[in-house]
Coordinates of C-alpha atoms in Angstrom, one line a residue:
Chain A
M99 CA -19.1 21.4 -10.3
S100 CA -18.4 21.8 -6.8
I101 CA -14.7 20.7 -5.6
L102 CA -13.7 20.0 -2.2
Y103 CA -10.3 19.1 -0.8
L104 CA -10.2 17.2 2.3
A105 CA -6.9 18.1 4.3
L106 CA -6.0 16.4 7.9
V107 CA -4.5 18.6 10.5
E108 CA -1.5 17.1 12.5
N109 CA -2.1 17.5 16.1
S110 CA 0.8 20.4 15.8
G111 CA -2.1 22.2 14.0
L112 CA -0.7 22.6 10.8
L113 CA -0.6 20.7 7.7
T114 CA 1.9 18.1 5.9
R115 CA 3.8 19.0 3.2
S116 CA 1.6 15.8 1.7
A117 CA -1.4 18.1 2.2
L118 CA 0.0 20.9 0.5
E119 CA 0.8 19.3 -2.5
G120 CA -2.6 18.1 -2.7
L121 CA -3.7 21.5 -2.1
S122 CA -1.6 22.5 -5.1
A123 CA -3.2 19.7 -7.6
A124 CA -6.9 20.8 -6.2
L125 CA -6.1 24.3 -6.8
S126 CA -4.5 23.3 -10.1
L127 CA -8.0 21.3 -11.2
S128 CA -10.5 24.2 -9.9
T129 CA -8.8 26.5 -12.3
E130 CA -8.9 24.3 -15.0
V131 CA -12.4 23.2 -15.0
G132 CA -13.5 26.6 -13.5
S133 CA -15.0 25.3 -10.5
P134 CA -14.2 27.1 -7.2
L135 CA -12.1 24.9 -4.5
N136 CA -14.3 23.9 -1.2
V137 CA -11.4 23.2 1.7
G138 CA -12.5 20.5 4.3
L139 CA -10.3 20.5 7.2
L140 CA -10.4 17.5 10.0
G141 CA -8.6 17.5 13.4
G142 CA -8.4 18.6 17.0
R143 CA -8.1 21.9 16.4
T144 CA -7.9 23.5 12.8
E145 CA -8.0 27.2 13.0
S146 CA -4.1 27.8 12.5
A147 CA -4.1 25.4 9.3
A148 CA -7.0 27.4 8.1
Q149 CA -4.9 30.4 8.6
Q150 CA -2.1 28.6 6.9
I151 CA -3.4 27.9 3.7
G152 CA -5.6 31.0 4.0
G153 CA -4.6 32.6 1.1
C154 CA -4.8 29.9 -1.4
G155 CA -8.0 31.2 -2.9
A156 CA -10.7 28.6 -1.4
I157 CA -14.1 29.8 -1.2
R158 CA -15.0 28.0 1.8
F159 CA -13.1 26.5 4.7
L160 CA -15.1 23.8 6.4
A161 CA -14.2 22.3 9.6
V162 CA -14.6 19.2 11.7
E163 CA -12.9 19.7 14.9
A164 CA -12.8 18.3 18.3
P165 CA -10.6 16.2 20.6
A166 CA -12.2 13.3 19.5
F167 CA -10.6 13.5 16.1
T168 CA -6.9 13.8 17.2
Q169 CA -7.4 9.8 17.0
P170 CA -6.8 8.5 13.6
R171 CA -9.5 5.6 13.5
Y172 CA -11.8 4.5 11.1
A173 CA -15.2 5.6 13.1
S174 CA -14.2 9.0 13.9
D175 CA -12.8 10.0 10.6
A176 CA -15.5 8.2 8.5
A177 CA -18.1 10.0 10.2
A178 CA -16.2 13.5 9.7
A179 CA -15.4 12.9 6.1
E180 CA -18.7 12.0 5.1
A181 CA -20.0 15.0 7.2
L182 CA -17.9 17.5 5.1
I183 CA -18.5 15.8 2.0
R184 CA -22.3 16.3 2.7
A185 CA -22.1 20.1 4.0
A186 CA -20.1 21.1 0.8
G187 CA -22.5 19.5 -1.4
A188 CA -19.4 18.3 -3.4
H189 CA -19.1 16.4 -6.8
I190 CA -15.3 15.8 -6.9
V191 CA -13.6 15.4 -3.8
L192 CA -9.8 15.2 -3.4
A193 CA -7.9 14.2 -0.7
H194 CA -3.9 13.7 0.1
A195 CA -2.0 10.4 0.6
S196 CA -2.0 9.6 4.3
S197 CA -2.8 6.3 6.2
R198 CA -5.6 8.3 7.9
W199 CA -7.7 9.0 4.9
A200 CA -6.7 5.6 3.1
R201 CA -8.5 3.9 6.0
A202 CA -11.4 6.2 6.2
L203 CA -12.4 7.5 2.7
P204 CA -13.9 4.2 1.4
G205 CA -16.2 3.8 3.9
A206 CA -17.3 7.4 3.4
T207 CA -17.7 7.1 0.0
V208 CA -20.2 4.0 0.5
R209 CA -22.0 6.3 2.7
V210 CA -22.2 9.2 0.6
G211 CA -23.2 6.9 -2.4
G212 CA -19.9 8.3 -4.2
R213 CA -17.2 6.5 -6.1
M214 CA -13.4 6.3 -5.2
D215 CA -9.9 5.6 -6.9
T216 CA -6.8 6.1 -4.8
R217 CA -3.1 6.2 -5.9
I218 CA -4.0 9.3 -8.1
S219 CA -0.4 10.3 -9.9
A220 CA -1.5 13.1 -12.1
L221 CA -4.9 15.1 -12.6
T222 CA -5.8 16.5 -15.9
V223 CA -8.8 18.1 -17.8
A224 CA -10.0 17.1 -21.0
D225 CA -13.4 18.3 -22.6
S226 CA -13.8 20.2 -19.0
K227 CA -14.0 16.6 -17.3
P228 CA -11.5 15.6 -14.6
M229 CA -9.1 13.2 -16.1
A230 CA -7.0 10.8 -13.3
Q231 CA -3.7 9.3 -13.9
R232 CA -2.7 5.8 -11.6
W233 CA -1.3 2.7 -11.7
F234 CA -2.6 -0.5 -12.0
Y235 CA -0.5 -4.0 -11.2
R236 CA 1.3 -2.6 -9.0
Q237 CA 2.9 0.2 -11.1
R238 CA 3.4 -2.0 -14.3
I239 CA 0.4 -0.5 -16.3
V240 CA -0.4 3.2 -16.3
A241 CA -3.9 4.4 -17.0
E242 CA -6.0 7.6 -17.3
F243 CA -9.7 7.7 -17.1
T244 CA -12.5 9.7 -15.9
R245 CA -16.0 8.9 -13.9
S246 CA -19.4 9.8 -14.7
E247 CA -20.9 9.0 -10.9
R248 CA -20.6 11.6 -8.6
P249 CA -19.3 12.2 -5.8
W250 CA -15.9 11.1 -7.4
I251 CA -13.5 10.7 -4.3
M252 CA -9.6 10.7 -5.2
L253 CA -6.8 9.8 -2.9
L254 CA -3.6 11.7 -4.3
E255 CA -0.4 10.5 -4.2
A256 CA 2.4 12.4 -2.3
G257 CA 4.4 14.2 -5.0
I258 CA 1.5 14.8 -7.2
A259 CA 2.3 18.8 -7.2
P260 CA 4.7 21.3 -5.5
A261 CA 3.8 22.0 -2.4
W262 CA 1.4 25.2 -2.0
Q263 CA 3.1 28.3 -0.6
G264 CA 1.8 31.3 0.0
P265 CA 1.2 33.8 2.9
P266 CA -1.2 33.0 5.9
A267 CA -4.2 34.8 6.2
T268 CA -7.3 34.9 8.4
V269 CA -10.4 32.9 6.7
Q270 CA -14.0 32.8 7.8
M271 CA -14.2 29.2 9.1
E272 CA -17.8 27.2 8.8
R273 CA -17.8 24.6 11.6
V274 CA -19.7 21.2 10.9
E275 CA -21.1 19.7 13.6
V276 CA -20.5 15.6 14.2
P277 CA -22.2 14.6 17.2
T278 CA -19.3 12.1 18.9
D279 CA -21.0 8.6 19.1
P280 CA -19.8 6.4 22.2
A281 CA -19.0 3.5 19.9
W282 CA -16.1 5.1 18.2
D283 CA -14.3 4.5 21.5
R284 CA -14.5 0.9 20.9
T285 CA -11.1 1.9 19.3
Q286 CA -8.9 3.5 21.2
V287 CA -5.9 4.6 19.4
Q288 CA -2.7 4.1 22.4
G289 CA 0.2 5.7 20.4
T290 CA 2.9 4.9 18.0
E291 CA 6.3 2.9 17.9
A292 CA 9.1 2.5 15.3
A293 CA 9.1 -0.5 13.3
S294 CA 12.5 -1.2 14.3
L295 CA 14.4 -0.9 17.1
G296 CA 17.3 1.7 17.3
E297 CA 17.8 4.5 14.2
Q298 CA 14.7 5.1 11.9
T299 CA 16.0 4.0 8.5
I300 CA 12.9 5.0 6.6
R301 CA 13.2 8.6 5.6
P302 CA 10.5 9.9 3.0
D303 CA 11.8 13.0 2.8
A304 CA 15.5 12.0 2.3
D305 CA 17.4 12.7 -1.2
L306 CA 18.6 9.0 -1.4
L307 CA 17.1 5.9 -1.2
F308 CA 19.6 3.2 -0.5
V309 CA 18.5 -0.4 -1.1
A310 CA 20.3 -3.5 0.0
G311 CA 19.8 -6.9 -2.0
A312 CA 20.5 -10.4 -0.5
G313 CA 23.9 -10.5 -1.7
W314 CA 24.8 -8.7 1.2
T315 CA 24.3 -12.0 3.3
K316 CA 25.5 -14.4 0.3
K317 CA 29.0 -15.8 0.7
Q318 CA 31.5 -13.5 -0.6
A319 CA 35.0 -14.3 -2.6
D320 CA 36.6 -15.9 0.6
G321 CA 33.8 -18.1 0.8
Q322 CA 32.6 -16.5 3.9
V323 CA 29.2 -14.8 5.0
H324 CA 30.0 -11.0 6.4
A325 CA 26.5 -9.7 7.4
T326 CA 27.8 -8.2 10.6
E327 CA 29.9 -6.6 8.2
A328 CA 27.6 -5.5 5.8
E329 CA 25.1 -4.3 8.5
E330 CA 28.1 -1.7 9.8
L331 CA 28.2 -0.7 6.4
I332 CA 24.9 0.0 5.5
R333 CA 24.3 1.8 9.0
I334 CA 27.6 4.0 8.5
F335 CA 26.4 5.1 4.9
L336 CA 22.9 5.7 5.7
Q337 CA 24.2 8.2 8.7
R338 CA 26.6 9.7 6.8
S339 CA 24.5 10.1 3.7
G340 CA 21.2 11.0 5.3
A341 CA 19.6 8.1 2.7
S342 CA 16.3 6.0 3.5
L343 CA 16.5 2.5 3.5
G344 CA 14.9 0.1 1.1
S345 CA 15.3 -3.6 0.5
S346 CA 14.1 -6.5 -1.7
K347 CA 11.6 -9.3 -0.6
S348 CA 14.5 -11.9 -0.5
L349 CA 16.4 -9.9 2.3
V350 CA 13.6 -8.8 4.3
D351 CA 12.6 -12.3 4.3
Q352 CA 15.6 -13.6 5.7
T353 CA 14.9 -11.6 8.4
G354 CA 11.7 -13.5 9.6
E355 CA 12.9 -17.1 8.7
G356 CA 15.8 -16.9 11.0
G357 CA 18.7 -16.5 8.4
Q358 CA 21.9 -14.4 9.1
V359 CA 20.2 -11.1 9.1
L360 CA 20.8 -7.5 9.2
S361 CA 18.9 -6.4 12.0
L362 CA 18.2 -3.0 10.8
L363 CA 15.5 -4.2 8.1
T364 CA 11.8 -4.8 8.8
H365 CA 9.0 -5.6 6.4
L366 CA 8.5 -1.7 6.1
N367 CA 11.9 -1.1 4.7
Q368 CA 10.7 -3.6 1.6
V369 CA 10.5 -2.1 -1.8
G370 CA 8.5 -3.6 -4.9
Q371 CA 5.6 -6.1 -5.3
T372 CA 4.5 -6.5 -1.9
G373 CA 6.3 -3.6 -0.5
S374 CA 6.6 0.2 -1.5
S375 CA 7.3 2.4 -4.2
P376 CA 8.8 5.5 -2.9
R377 CA 9.6 8.6 -4.0
H378 CA 13.3 9.8 -3.9
P379 CA 15.2 11.8 -6.5
K380 CA 18.0 9.3 -6.1
G381 CA 18.8 5.5 -5.9
L382 CA 21.6 3.3 -5.2
A383 CA 21.1 -0.3 -5.4
T384 CA 23.6 -2.5 -4.2
C385 CA 23.6 -6.6 -4.3
C386 CA 20.5 -6.7 -6.0
H387 CA 19.5 -8.9 -8.4
G388 CA 16.9 -8.6 -11.4
E389 CA 12.9 -9.0 -11.0
E390 CA 10.4 -7.7 -12.4
P391 CA 9.0 -6.8 -8.8
H392 CA 11.9 -5.3 -8.1
V393 CA 11.7 -2.8 -10.8
V394 CA 8.3 -1.8 -9.6
G395 CA 9.9 -0.9 -6.6
W396 CA 12.1 1.9 -8.1
R397 CA 9.5 3.3 -10.3
F398 CA 9.6 6.6 -8.8
I399 CA 13.3 7.2 -8.3
T400 CA 14.5 9.5 -10.6
E401 CA 18.3 8.8 -10.7
R402 CA 19.3 5.3 -10.7
R403 CA 22.7 3.9 -9.9
A404 CA 23.6 0.2 -9.0
V405 CA 26.5 -1.7 -7.9
N406 CA 26.6 -5.3 -8.6
L407 CA 29.1 -7.9 -9.6
D408 CA 27.1 -9.0 -12.4
P409 CA 27.6 -6.8 -15.7
N410 CA 24.1 -8.4 -17.5
C411 CA 22.1 -8.1 -14.4
G412 CA 18.6 -7.9 -15.8
W413 CA 17.5 -5.3 -13.3
A414 CA 20.1 -2.9 -13.8
Q415 CA 20.5 -3.0 -17.6
G416 CA 18.3 -0.6 -19.3
K417 CA 16.6 0.1 -15.6
A418 CA 19.5 1.9 -14.1
D419 CA 21.6 5.2 -15.0
V420 CA 24.9 3.8 -14.2
L421 CA 25.9 0.1 -13.4
Y422 CA 29.1 -0.2 -11.6
V423 CA 30.4 -3.7 -11.7
A424 CA 32.0 -4.1 -8.6
D425 CA 32.1 -5.9 -5.2
A426 CA 29.7 -4.0 -2.9
F427 CA 31.7 -4.3 0.1
E428 CA 34.8 -2.6 -1.4
V429 CA 32.7 0.4 -2.6
M430 CA 30.9 1.1 0.3
R431 CA 33.8 1.1 2.8
K432 CA 35.7 3.6 0.2
L433 CA 32.6 5.1 -0.3
N434 CA 32.0 5.7 3.7
E435 CA 35.5 6.8 4.2
L436 CA 34.6 9.6 1.2
L437 CA 31.7 10.8 3.0
A438 CA 33.1 11.1 6.4
S439 CA 36.0 13.5 5.0
R440 CA 32.9 15.6 3.9
Chain B
M285 CA -12.2 -15.3 25.5
S286 CA -14.8 -18.0 25.7
V287 CA -15.8 -18.5 21.9
G288 CA -13.7 -18.3 18.9
Y289 CA -13.9 -16.0 16.2
H290 CA -15.8 -15.9 12.6
I291 CA -12.6 -15.4 10.3
V292 CA -13.7 -13.8 6.8
V293 CA -10.7 -13.9 4.7
C294 CA -11.4 -11.7 1.1
G295 CA -8.9 -12.9 -1.2
S296 CA -8.8 -13.5 -4.8
L297 CA -6.2 -14.3 -7.7
V298 CA -3.7 -12.4 -9.4
P299 CA -1.0 -13.0 -12.1
D300 CA 1.9 -14.1 -11.0
P301 CA 4.3 -11.3 -10.2
L302 CA 7.2 -12.8 -12.4
Q303 CA 4.9 -12.6 -15.8
T304 CA 5.4 -9.6 -18.1
L305 CA 2.2 -7.9 -18.1
E306 CA 0.8 -6.4 -21.5
P307 CA -2.4 -4.0 -21.5
V308 CA -5.1 -4.7 -24.3
E309 CA -8.4 -3.0 -25.2
T310 CA -11.1 -5.6 -25.0
P311 CA -14.9 -5.1 -25.6
S312 CA -15.5 -4.8 -21.6
G313 CA -12.9 -2.3 -21.1
P314 CA -9.2 -3.1 -20.7
G315 CA -7.7 -6.2 -19.8
L316 CA -4.2 -8.2 -20.3
R317 CA -3.1 -10.5 -23.3
N318 CA -3.6 -13.7 -22.5
E319 CA -5.2 -13.0 -19.3
A320 CA -6.8 -16.4 -19.2
M321 CA -3.5 -18.2 -19.6
L322 CA -1.5 -16.1 -17.6
P323 CA -0.2 -18.2 -14.6
A324 CA -2.1 -16.7 -11.3
V325 CA -1.3 -16.9 -7.5
L326 CA -3.6 -15.8 -4.4
D327 CA -2.9 -12.3 -4.0
P328 CA 0.0 -11.8 -1.8
W329 CA -1.6 -9.5 0.9
A330 CA -4.8 -11.6 0.8
A331 CA -2.5 -14.8 1.3
H332 CA -0.7 -12.9 4.5
A333 CA -4.0 -12.2 5.6
L334 CA -5.3 -15.7 5.1
Y335 CA -2.0 -17.4 7.2
E336 CA -2.6 -15.0 10.0
A337 CA -6.3 -16.1 9.8
A338 CA -5.4 -19.8 10.1
N339 CA -2.6 -19.3 13.0
L340 CA -5.4 -16.9 15.0
A341 CA -7.9 -20.1 14.4
K342 CA -5.5 -22.8 15.6
D343 CA -4.8 -20.7 18.9
T344 CA -8.6 -19.7 19.5
P345 CA -11.1 -22.8 20.1
D346 CA -14.3 -22.5 18.4
S347 CA -13.0 -20.2 15.3
R348 CA -13.7 -21.2 11.7
V349 CA -12.0 -19.5 8.7
W350 CA -13.9 -19.0 5.5
L351 CA -12.3 -17.8 2.1
V352 CA -14.2 -15.5 -0.3
S353 CA -12.8 -15.6 -3.6
L354 CA -14.1 -13.6 -6.6
G355 CA -12.5 -14.9 -10.1
P356 CA -13.1 -16.9 -13.1
K357 CA -14.0 -20.5 -11.7
A358 CA -11.9 -22.4 -13.6
K359 CA -9.0 -20.4 -12.7
L360 CA -10.1 -20.5 -9.1
Q361 CA -10.0 -24.3 -9.4
Q362 CA -6.3 -24.1 -10.3
L363 CA -5.8 -21.8 -7.4
M364 CA -7.0 -24.3 -4.9
M365 CA -4.8 -27.2 -5.7
S366 CA -2.0 -25.0 -4.0
V367 CA -3.6 -22.4 -1.8
A368 CA -6.2 -25.5 -0.1
Q369 CA -2.9 -27.0 0.8
K370 CA -1.7 -23.9 3.2
A371 CA -4.2 -23.5 5.7
P372 CA -8.1 -25.0 7.0
F373 CA -10.7 -22.8 5.8
D374 CA -14.2 -23.2 4.0
L375 CA -14.5 -21.8 0.2
V376 CA -17.1 -19.3 -0.8
A377 CA -16.5 -19.0 -4.2
L378 CA -18.2 -16.2 -6.6
D379 CA -17.3 -16.5 -10.6
G380 CA -16.9 -13.4 -12.2
S381 CA -13.6 -11.5 -13.3
A382 CA -10.9 -10.8 -10.8
G383 CA -9.0 -8.2 -13.0
G384 CA -7.3 -5.1 -11.9
F385 CA -9.5 -2.7 -14.2
T386 CA -12.8 -3.8 -13.0
D387 CA -14.6 -1.8 -10.4
A388 CA -13.8 -1.9 -7.1
H389 CA -17.5 -1.1 -5.7
E390 CA -19.2 -3.6 -8.2
T391 CA -16.5 -6.5 -6.3
A392 CA -17.1 -4.8 -3.3
N393 CA -20.6 -5.4 -3.3
A394 CA -20.9 -9.0 -4.7
L395 CA -18.4 -9.8 -1.7
A396 CA -20.5 -8.2 0.9
D397 CA -23.5 -9.9 -0.5
A398 CA -21.8 -13.2 -0.7
I399 CA -20.5 -12.9 3.1
Q400 CA -24.2 -11.9 4.4
Q401 CA -25.0 -15.2 2.6
I402 CA -22.7 -17.3 4.9
E403 CA -24.5 -20.0 6.9
G404 CA -23.6 -19.9 10.2
L405 CA -21.7 -16.7 10.4
D406 CA -21.9 -15.2 13.2
H407 CA -21.7 -11.6 13.0
T408 CA -20.9 -10.9 16.7
R409 CA -17.7 -12.9 16.2
L410 CA -17.0 -11.7 12.7
L411 CA -13.4 -10.4 12.2
L412 CA -12.9 -9.5 8.6
F413 CA -9.2 -10.1 6.5
G414 CA -8.2 -9.5 3.6
G415 CA -5.0 -7.6 2.0
W416 CA -4.8 -4.0 2.4
A417 CA -4.6 -3.6 -1.5
S418 CA -4.7 -6.1 -4.2
A419 CA -1.7 -6.9 -6.4
S420 CA -4.2 -6.2 -9.7
R421 CA -6.2 -3.4 -9.0
D422 CA -4.3 -1.7 -6.4
A423 CA -6.8 0.5 -4.8
G424 CA -6.9 -0.5 -1.4
V425 CA -10.3 0.2 -1.1
T426 CA -12.5 -3.2 -1.6
L427 CA -12.3 -4.4 1.7
H428 CA -13.3 -1.5 3.6
M429 CA -16.2 -0.8 1.4
V430 CA -17.2 -4.5 2.0
G431 CA -16.7 -3.7 5.7
E432 CA -18.8 -0.4 5.5
R433 CA -21.9 -2.8 3.7
L434 CA -21.2 -5.1 6.4
G435 CA -21.9 -2.4 9.2
I436 CA -18.3 -2.9 10.5
H437 CA -17.1 0.5 11.7
D438 CA -13.7 -0.8 13.3
Q439 CA -11.5 -0.7 10.5
F440 CA -7.6 -1.4 10.5
A441 CA -5.1 -1.0 7.3
G442 CA -1.9 -2.2 7.1
V443 CA -1.9 -4.8 9.2
D444 CA 1.2 -6.5 10.8
Q445 CA 0.0 -7.7 13.8
L446 CA -3.1 -8.7 16.0
N447 CA -2.8 -10.0 19.7
P448 CA -6.0 -11.0 21.3
L449 CA -6.0 -10.0 25.0
P450 CA -8.1 -12.1 27.9
D451 CA -11.2 -9.9 28.0
G452 CA -11.7 -10.5 24.3
S453 CA -10.2 -7.1 23.0
F454 CA -7.4 -7.0 21.1
T455 CA -4.3 -4.7 20.2
V456 CA -3.7 -4.1 16.6
K457 CA -0.2 -2.6 15.2
E458 CA -1.0 -0.6 11.7
R459 CA 1.8 0.5 9.4
I460 CA 1.4 4.3 9.2
E461 CA 3.7 6.6 7.7
G462 CA 7.8 7.1 8.2
G463 CA 8.3 3.7 9.1
Q464 CA 6.1 3.9 12.1
Y465 CA 3.5 1.6 13.8
Q466 CA 0.1 3.1 15.0
V467 CA -0.9 1.1 18.0
S468 CA -4.7 0.8 18.7
R469 CA -6.9 -1.1 21.2
C470 CA -10.2 -2.5 19.6
A471 CA -13.3 -4.1 22.4
G472 CA -13.4 -7.0 19.9
P473 CA -15.7 -8.2 16.9
P474 CA -16.9 -7.2 14.7
A475 CA -13.8 -5.8 13.1
L476 CA -12.1 -5.5 9.8
L477 CA -8.3 -5.9 9.2
A478 CA -6.7 -5.3 6.3
W479 CA -3.2 -6.9 6.0
A480 CA -0.1 -6.0 5.0
T481 CA 2.5 -8.7 5.4
G482 CA 2.2 -9.8 8.7
N483 CA 4.7 -12.1 10.6
L484 CA 4.4 -15.0 9.7
P485 CA 6.3 -17.1 7.0
E486 CA 4.0 -18.9 4.1
P487 CA 2.9 -22.0 5.6
P488 CA 4.5 -25.6 4.1
N489 CA 2.3 -27.3 2.0
N490 CA 0.2 -30.0 3.9
P491 CA -1.2 -32.9 1.9
Q492 CA -3.6 -34.0 4.8
V493 CA -4.9 -29.9 5.2
G494 CA -4.9 -30.1 1.2
M495 CA -7.6 -33.0 1.2
A496 CA -9.5 -32.0 3.9
N497 CA -10.1 -28.6 2.1
M498 CA -10.7 -30.1 -1.2
R499 CA -13.8 -31.8 0.1
G500 CA -15.3 -28.4 0.3
V501 CA -13.7 -27.0 -2.4
M502 CA -15.1 -28.5 -5.4
P503 CA -18.7 -28.7 -4.1
A504 CA -18.1 -25.0 -3.5
L505 CA -16.8 -24.1 -6.7
Q506 CA -19.8 -26.2 -8.1
R507 CA -22.1 -23.8 -6.1
S508 CA -20.3 -20.6 -7.1
K509 CA -22.9 -17.7 -8.6
P510 CA -22.0 -16.4 -11.8
V511 CA -21.6 -12.3 -10.9
A512 CA -21.1 -9.6 -13.5
I513 CA -18.1 -7.5 -12.6
T514 CA -17.5 -4.7 -15.1
V515 CA -15.6 -1.5 -15.2
G516 CA -18.6 0.7 -13.6
D517 CA -18.9 3.9 -14.7
V518 CA -15.0 4.7 -15.9
A519 CA -14.1 5.4 -19.3
F520 CA -10.4 4.6 -19.8
G521 CA -8.5 6.9 -21.9
K522 CA -4.6 5.8 -22.2
V523 CA -3.8 2.3 -21.0
E524 CA -0.2 1.4 -21.5
S525 CA 2.8 0.0 -20.1
P526 CA 5.1 2.9 -19.7
K527 CA 8.8 2.5 -21.7
Q528 CA 11.1 1.5 -19.1
R529 CA 14.5 1.2 -21.2
R530 CA 17.4 3.4 -20.1
D531 CA 20.5 3.8 -21.6
T532 CA 22.6 2.4 -18.9
R533 CA 26.4 3.3 -18.5
V534 CA 28.2 0.0 -17.4
V535 CA 31.0 1.0 -15.2
K536 CA 33.7 -2.1 -15.2
D537 CA 37.4 -2.8 -14.7
V538 CA 37.5 0.3 -12.7
P539 CA 39.2 0.4 -9.2
P540 CA 36.6 0.2 -5.9
E541 CA 38.4 3.8 -4.9
D542 CA 37.2 5.6 -8.2
I543 CA 33.8 4.2 -8.2
A544 CA 33.3 5.6 -4.5
R545 CA 34.6 8.9 -5.5
E546 CA 32.1 9.1 -8.5
L547 CA 29.4 7.7 -6.1
A548 CA 30.4 10.2 -3.2
E549 CA 30.0 13.5 -5.8
W550 CA 26.6 12.0 -6.8
V551 CA 25.5 11.4 -3.3
R552 CA 26.8 15.0 -2.2
G553 CA 24.7 16.3 -5.2

């Protein structure tokens, strides 16, 4: 069985933490099934990345590189992935979670006549066969499964394994030629932009996820809405704690419907059924109420605490480790003072 | 542009997100307890794709919108009673399983075949829309596979915005890592856009739109072809709802200062 690990090379010339995590998972699988690992690199220049992981033990380092592949677009990425899979003669293909692979690999799978699964959160081996674990129905049902069709392409979730660490080493690169196609230029990537103006509030590497619920923009004890103060409290807390900001759907939707809103929120902050399920060691929820979609957004948060006025909150009871029954405005004011004096 | 878009939206039904889901074993593989009885909604991200399609068609003369749905015929009929009031479209229905454990490849093949058979669909004007993942299988691969089968090599995922330009091209904003958008310019159709939430609110029910749609919906449902969608070559092992219950410590009647102090220590870690 031939195993190929596909890694995207950043324009810096190196691999991301997510790519190194995926490499660790691929190496583990390779060891457990007793099949050597091939690495396929894609990017504008791949040599530094190959050196970065040169000591990982892979037997081949294949690379597709050209300036055209600095553009994260479907047509060129799918062509490159197809070429790498064919060159490796791969039966099992693993790739790390990234928007770029998620866009391009399904089409490449069709081209090589394979099967593809995404959001793989664990890889094991049973009877010498790879077993994948993933969630269905948006993190509500978890399943283990295997496939008989090959090649089997799997997109691995971030955090599936510790990031690979090891000394750099020079490797023998095998360049895979992919003729450029003028049709690729129908799509031109113009760049990136932040989803919200001002400070970036989505921080995937943060230790803490702070989730703001709709209660922040509801009438408070004095019968008034205090959205401006709410926004300031949250903004200060994010600055002082370094937390990433998440939001319930109801609060984000207010932003789009012209209600009194928190300007630092966009749909990209939303967690839950139609949002993300981010991975952070800790999570603090404030002014959230309990619904199943909300729980979904917190599936991969290890330590969970909540500040809520309702001691029987369906979200917090049984789902948070600690529920503080208190006014979030008062708690956050004090908390910000304490964090300022650290 | 001088001619409008032909927008095909792929979207089907999923269990209402507020329902509790319990996996069960069936003769054809994993399923959900009382799956046939669970209230269903249009898949949320596909719904956003439909609203964006309707809005784009409204703003672009000579455009048409088709909704291609694969699901049990009876449940599709129920679903259409509400969805048909949201936006004008022509329905193409396929009668088969919309379960989350079915194989994305089989679903993609069935959808691609159905799209190829749409009468009057002009491939050179085609925008293939859908959600960037479903709330059931949640794989994020099906639409891209349909696009590949249809020979569409300009594909975008996690789309929140499409801006048509006077020369027929358009710009697209896609969600990428770290709360960023990737901005691209595409020469024009054919193209595939797998939508995230977009920027439009859910349209209010419009009974007139509903009545106009239903004239085509019922015949489309009657014409719907049965398609066999299975779990494919997948062999499932364990399928379960994880235990979620935590032993929650409830802290109440404690001054905010004390709570803040405890939280500060925890945050500092």
